[in-house]
Coordinates of C-alpha atoms in Angstrom, one line a residue:
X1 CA 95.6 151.5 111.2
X2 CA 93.7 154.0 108.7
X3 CA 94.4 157.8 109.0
X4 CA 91.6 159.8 109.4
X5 CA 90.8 163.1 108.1
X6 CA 87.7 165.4 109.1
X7 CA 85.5 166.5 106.0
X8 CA 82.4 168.5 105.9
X9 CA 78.7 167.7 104.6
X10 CA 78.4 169.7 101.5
X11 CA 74.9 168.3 100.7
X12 CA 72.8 165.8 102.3
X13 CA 70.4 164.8 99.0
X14 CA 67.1 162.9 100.4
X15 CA 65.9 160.5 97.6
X16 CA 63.4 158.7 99.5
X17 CA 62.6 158.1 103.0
X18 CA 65.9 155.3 103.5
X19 CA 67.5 156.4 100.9
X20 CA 70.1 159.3 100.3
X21 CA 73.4 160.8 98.8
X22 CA 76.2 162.1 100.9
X23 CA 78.1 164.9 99.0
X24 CA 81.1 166.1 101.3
X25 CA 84.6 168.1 101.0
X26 CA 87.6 166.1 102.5
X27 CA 91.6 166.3 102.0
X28 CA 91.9 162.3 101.0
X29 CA 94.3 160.6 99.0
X30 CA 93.7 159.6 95.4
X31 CA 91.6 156.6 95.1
X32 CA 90.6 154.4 92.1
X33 CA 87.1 154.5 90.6
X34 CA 85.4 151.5 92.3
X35 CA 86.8 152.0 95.5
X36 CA 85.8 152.4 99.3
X37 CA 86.6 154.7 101.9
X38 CA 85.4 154.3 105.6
X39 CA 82.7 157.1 106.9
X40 CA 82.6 157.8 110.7
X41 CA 81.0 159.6 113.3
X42 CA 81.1 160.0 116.8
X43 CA 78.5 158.7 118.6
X44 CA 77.8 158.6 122.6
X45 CA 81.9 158.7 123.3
X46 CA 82.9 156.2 120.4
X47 CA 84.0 156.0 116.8
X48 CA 81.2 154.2 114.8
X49 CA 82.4 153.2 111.2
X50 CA 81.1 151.7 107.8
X51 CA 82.6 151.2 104.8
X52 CA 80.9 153.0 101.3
X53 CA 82.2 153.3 97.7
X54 CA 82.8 156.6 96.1
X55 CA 80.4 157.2 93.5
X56 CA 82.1 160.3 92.2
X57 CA 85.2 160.0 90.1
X58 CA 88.7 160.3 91.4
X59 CA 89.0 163.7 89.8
X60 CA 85.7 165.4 91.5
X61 CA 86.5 167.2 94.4
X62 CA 83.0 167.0 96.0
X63 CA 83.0 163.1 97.4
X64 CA 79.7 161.3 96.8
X65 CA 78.4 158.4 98.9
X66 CA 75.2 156.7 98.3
X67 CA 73.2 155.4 101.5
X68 CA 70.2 152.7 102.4
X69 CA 69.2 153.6 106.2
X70 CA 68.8 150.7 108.2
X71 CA 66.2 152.0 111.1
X72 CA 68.5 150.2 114.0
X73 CA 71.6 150.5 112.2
X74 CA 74.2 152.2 114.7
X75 CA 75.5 154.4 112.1
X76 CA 73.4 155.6 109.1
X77 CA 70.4 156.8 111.2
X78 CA 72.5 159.5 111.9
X79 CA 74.4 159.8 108.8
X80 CA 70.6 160.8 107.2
X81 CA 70.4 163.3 109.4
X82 CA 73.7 165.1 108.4
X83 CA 73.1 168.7 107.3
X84 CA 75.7 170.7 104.8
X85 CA 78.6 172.2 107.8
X86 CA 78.2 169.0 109.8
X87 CA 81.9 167.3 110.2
X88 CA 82.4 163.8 109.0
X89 CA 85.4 161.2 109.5
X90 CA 86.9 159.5 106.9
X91 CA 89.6 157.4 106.4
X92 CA 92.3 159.0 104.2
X93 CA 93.3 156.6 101.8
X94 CA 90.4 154.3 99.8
X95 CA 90.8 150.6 100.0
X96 CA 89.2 147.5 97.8
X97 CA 90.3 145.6 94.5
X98 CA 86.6 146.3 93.0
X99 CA 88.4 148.1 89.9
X100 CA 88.5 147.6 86.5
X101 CA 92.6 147.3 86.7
X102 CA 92.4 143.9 88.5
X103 CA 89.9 142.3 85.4
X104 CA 90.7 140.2 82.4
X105 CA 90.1 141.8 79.0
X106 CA 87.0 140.2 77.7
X107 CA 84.5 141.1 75.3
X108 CA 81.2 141.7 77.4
X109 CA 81.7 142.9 81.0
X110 CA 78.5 142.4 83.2
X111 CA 78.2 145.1 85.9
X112 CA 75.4 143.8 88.3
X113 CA 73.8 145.5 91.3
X114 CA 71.6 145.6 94.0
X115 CA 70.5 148.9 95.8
X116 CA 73.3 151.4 96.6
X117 CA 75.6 148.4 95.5
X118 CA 75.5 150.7 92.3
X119 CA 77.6 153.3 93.3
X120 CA 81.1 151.9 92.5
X121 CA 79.9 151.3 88.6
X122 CA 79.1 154.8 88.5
X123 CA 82.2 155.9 89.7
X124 CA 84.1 153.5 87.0
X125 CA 81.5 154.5 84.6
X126 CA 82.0 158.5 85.4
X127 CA 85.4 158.2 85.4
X128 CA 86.0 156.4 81.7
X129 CA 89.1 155.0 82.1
X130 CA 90.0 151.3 80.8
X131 CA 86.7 151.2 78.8
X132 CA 87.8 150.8 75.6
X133 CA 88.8 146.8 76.2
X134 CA 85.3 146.2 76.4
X135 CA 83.2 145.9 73.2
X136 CA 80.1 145.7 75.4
X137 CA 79.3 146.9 78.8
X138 CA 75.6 145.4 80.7
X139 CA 75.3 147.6 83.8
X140 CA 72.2 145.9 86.0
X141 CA 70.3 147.9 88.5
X142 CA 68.2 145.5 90.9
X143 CA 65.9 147.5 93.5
X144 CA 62.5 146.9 95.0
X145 CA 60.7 149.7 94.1
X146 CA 61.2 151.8 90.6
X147 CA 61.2 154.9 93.3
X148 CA 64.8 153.5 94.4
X149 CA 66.7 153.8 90.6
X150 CA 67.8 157.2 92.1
X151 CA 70.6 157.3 89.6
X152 CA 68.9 156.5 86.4
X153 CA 69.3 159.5 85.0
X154 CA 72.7 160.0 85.8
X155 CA 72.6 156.4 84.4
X156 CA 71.3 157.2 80.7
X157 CA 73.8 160.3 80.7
X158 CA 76.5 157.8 80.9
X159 CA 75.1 155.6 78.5
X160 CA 74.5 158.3 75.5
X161 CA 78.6 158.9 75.8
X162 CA 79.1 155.1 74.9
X163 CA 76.3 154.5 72.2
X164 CA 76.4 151.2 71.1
X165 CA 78.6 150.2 73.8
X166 CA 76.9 150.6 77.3
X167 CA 73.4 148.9 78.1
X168 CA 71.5 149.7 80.9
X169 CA 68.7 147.4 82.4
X170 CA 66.9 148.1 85.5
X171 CA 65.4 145.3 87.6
X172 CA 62.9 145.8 90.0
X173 CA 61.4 142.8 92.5
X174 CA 58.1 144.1 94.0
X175 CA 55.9 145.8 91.4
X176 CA 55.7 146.3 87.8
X177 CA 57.5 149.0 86.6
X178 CA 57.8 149.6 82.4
X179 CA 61.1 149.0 81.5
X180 CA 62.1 147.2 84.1
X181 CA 62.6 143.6 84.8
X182 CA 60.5 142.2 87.5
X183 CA 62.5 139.5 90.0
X184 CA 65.6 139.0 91.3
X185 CA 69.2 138.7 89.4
X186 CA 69.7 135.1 89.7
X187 CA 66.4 133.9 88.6
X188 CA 66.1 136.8 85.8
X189 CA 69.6 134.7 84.6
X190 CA 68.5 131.5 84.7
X191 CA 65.0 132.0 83.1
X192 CA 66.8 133.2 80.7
X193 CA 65.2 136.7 80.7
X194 CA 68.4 139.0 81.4
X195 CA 70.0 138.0 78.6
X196 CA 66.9 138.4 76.2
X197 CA 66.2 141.5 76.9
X198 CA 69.8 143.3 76.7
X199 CA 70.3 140.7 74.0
X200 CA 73.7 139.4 74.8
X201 CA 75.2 136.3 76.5
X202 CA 77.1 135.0 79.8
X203 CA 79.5 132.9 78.1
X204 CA 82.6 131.8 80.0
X205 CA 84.6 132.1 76.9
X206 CA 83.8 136.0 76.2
X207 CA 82.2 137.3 79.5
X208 CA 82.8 138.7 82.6
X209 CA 80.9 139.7 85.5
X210 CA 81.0 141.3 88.3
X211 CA 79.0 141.4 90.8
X212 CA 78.0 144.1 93.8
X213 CA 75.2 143.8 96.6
X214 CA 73.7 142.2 98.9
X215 CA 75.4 139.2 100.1
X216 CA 72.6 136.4 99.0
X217 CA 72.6 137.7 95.8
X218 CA 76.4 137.5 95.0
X219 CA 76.0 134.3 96.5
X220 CA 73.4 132.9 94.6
X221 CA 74.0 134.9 91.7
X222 CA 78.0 132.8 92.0
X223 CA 76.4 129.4 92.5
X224 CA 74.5 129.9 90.1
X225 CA 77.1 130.6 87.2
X226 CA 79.3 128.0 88.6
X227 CA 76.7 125.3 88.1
X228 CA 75.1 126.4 84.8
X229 CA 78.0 128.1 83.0
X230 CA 80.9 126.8 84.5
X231 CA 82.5 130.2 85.7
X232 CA 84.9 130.7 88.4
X233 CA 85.9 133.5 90.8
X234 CA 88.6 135.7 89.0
X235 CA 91.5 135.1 91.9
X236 CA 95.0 136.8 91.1
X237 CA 96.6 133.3 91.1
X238 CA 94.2 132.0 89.6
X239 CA 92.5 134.0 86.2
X240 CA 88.0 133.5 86.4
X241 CA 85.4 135.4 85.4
X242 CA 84.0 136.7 88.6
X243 CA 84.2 139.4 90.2
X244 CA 82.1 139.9 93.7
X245 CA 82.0 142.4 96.4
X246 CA 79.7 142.2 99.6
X247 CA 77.8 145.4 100.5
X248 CA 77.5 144.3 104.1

């Protein structure tokens, strides 16, 4: 069973009206960039639970969470309305094998999102660790509205510490937005498009990509490769060059 510890809401940062960032203080274990920990509250006599990934780095004391609220969700209705001294569960130690430390060196690692699916990449990102492997890093943003690339900015910081390196393309499904993409991840790779306009290549022989959102998306996104590149999930019995993990 997990431990649980009780932090407390440092900031409660309101991006848009579903969307916000969860910056608490809590005495957890280390975790690695790209992991999970479990956020609780209690609600009406019981423990109500979800899993989020850290978005901070394992050395920042503040924890950061990034949060979609689902209207008749059980839990993040009232996570939103969290103020700084509120007390929050979490579960001491993180969990998940989304890390860089359980990939294959390659030379171009794909890091592709949906919504607050982003937040592990920026805690690998943040963090810095295990980079250098990679000649190339794509990190892939997909939202529906440009209002919901809350992190871009934090995004291009990153990128200006790895020039040359780290390439950042935002995709975004229901309006035009410059700069952006416009469509979903699996179509945007099989048109073609993705790959034209960060200018490099999903090849099986070089690549690797992982993948973090939505569940039709990693699944279509997986099909997808399978069938027109010929790439397999990366199992530890078994080497690939997949990487998924479900945000719900």
């Amino acid at each position: 069973m997990a431990n649980w510890v009780t932090g407390k809401i440092i900031k409660n940062h309101k991006w848009t009206d579903s969307l916000f960032s969860l910056i608490l203080e809590a005495p957890i274990k280390p975790f690695i960039a790209g992991q999970f920990a479990k956020l609780a509250l209690e609600i009406n006599g019981q423990r109500i639970q979800r899993a989020y990934s850290y978005v901070n780095t394992p050395f920042d004391n503040q924890l950061e969470f990034y949060l979609v609220t689902v209207p008749e969700g059980k839990l993040s209705p009232h996570l939103a309305a969290l103020k700084p001294g509120d007390p929050i569960y979490i579960t001491e130690e993180a969990a998940g094998f989304f890390v860089l430390e359980e990939l294959p060196d390659c030379e171009t690692l794909w890091m592709l999102s949906t919504g607050t699916a982003i937040g592990p990449y920026l805690s690998i990102l943040q963090f810095g660790e295990n980079l250098a492997r990679f000649k190339q890093i794509i990190l892939v943003h997909a939202v529906r509205y440009a209002e919901d690339l809350s992190y871009l900015p934090l995004m291009q910081t990153i990128a200006k510490k790895y020039p040359g390196k780290l390439k950042i393309q935002t995709i975004v499904s229901r309006e035009n937005n410059t700069g952006s993409l416009t469509g979903r991840i699996p179509a945007l790779i099989e048109s073609g498009q993705l790959e034209q306009a960060v200018k490099a290549k999903i090849d099986p022989l070089t690549s690797h990509v992982m993948l973090c959102g939505n569940p039709q998306m990693v699944k279509d996104t997986q099909q997808l490769l399978k069938t027109q590149r010929g790439m397999d999930k990366h199992l530890r019995r078994k080497a690939g060059q997949i990487t998924s993990e479900q945000y719900w």
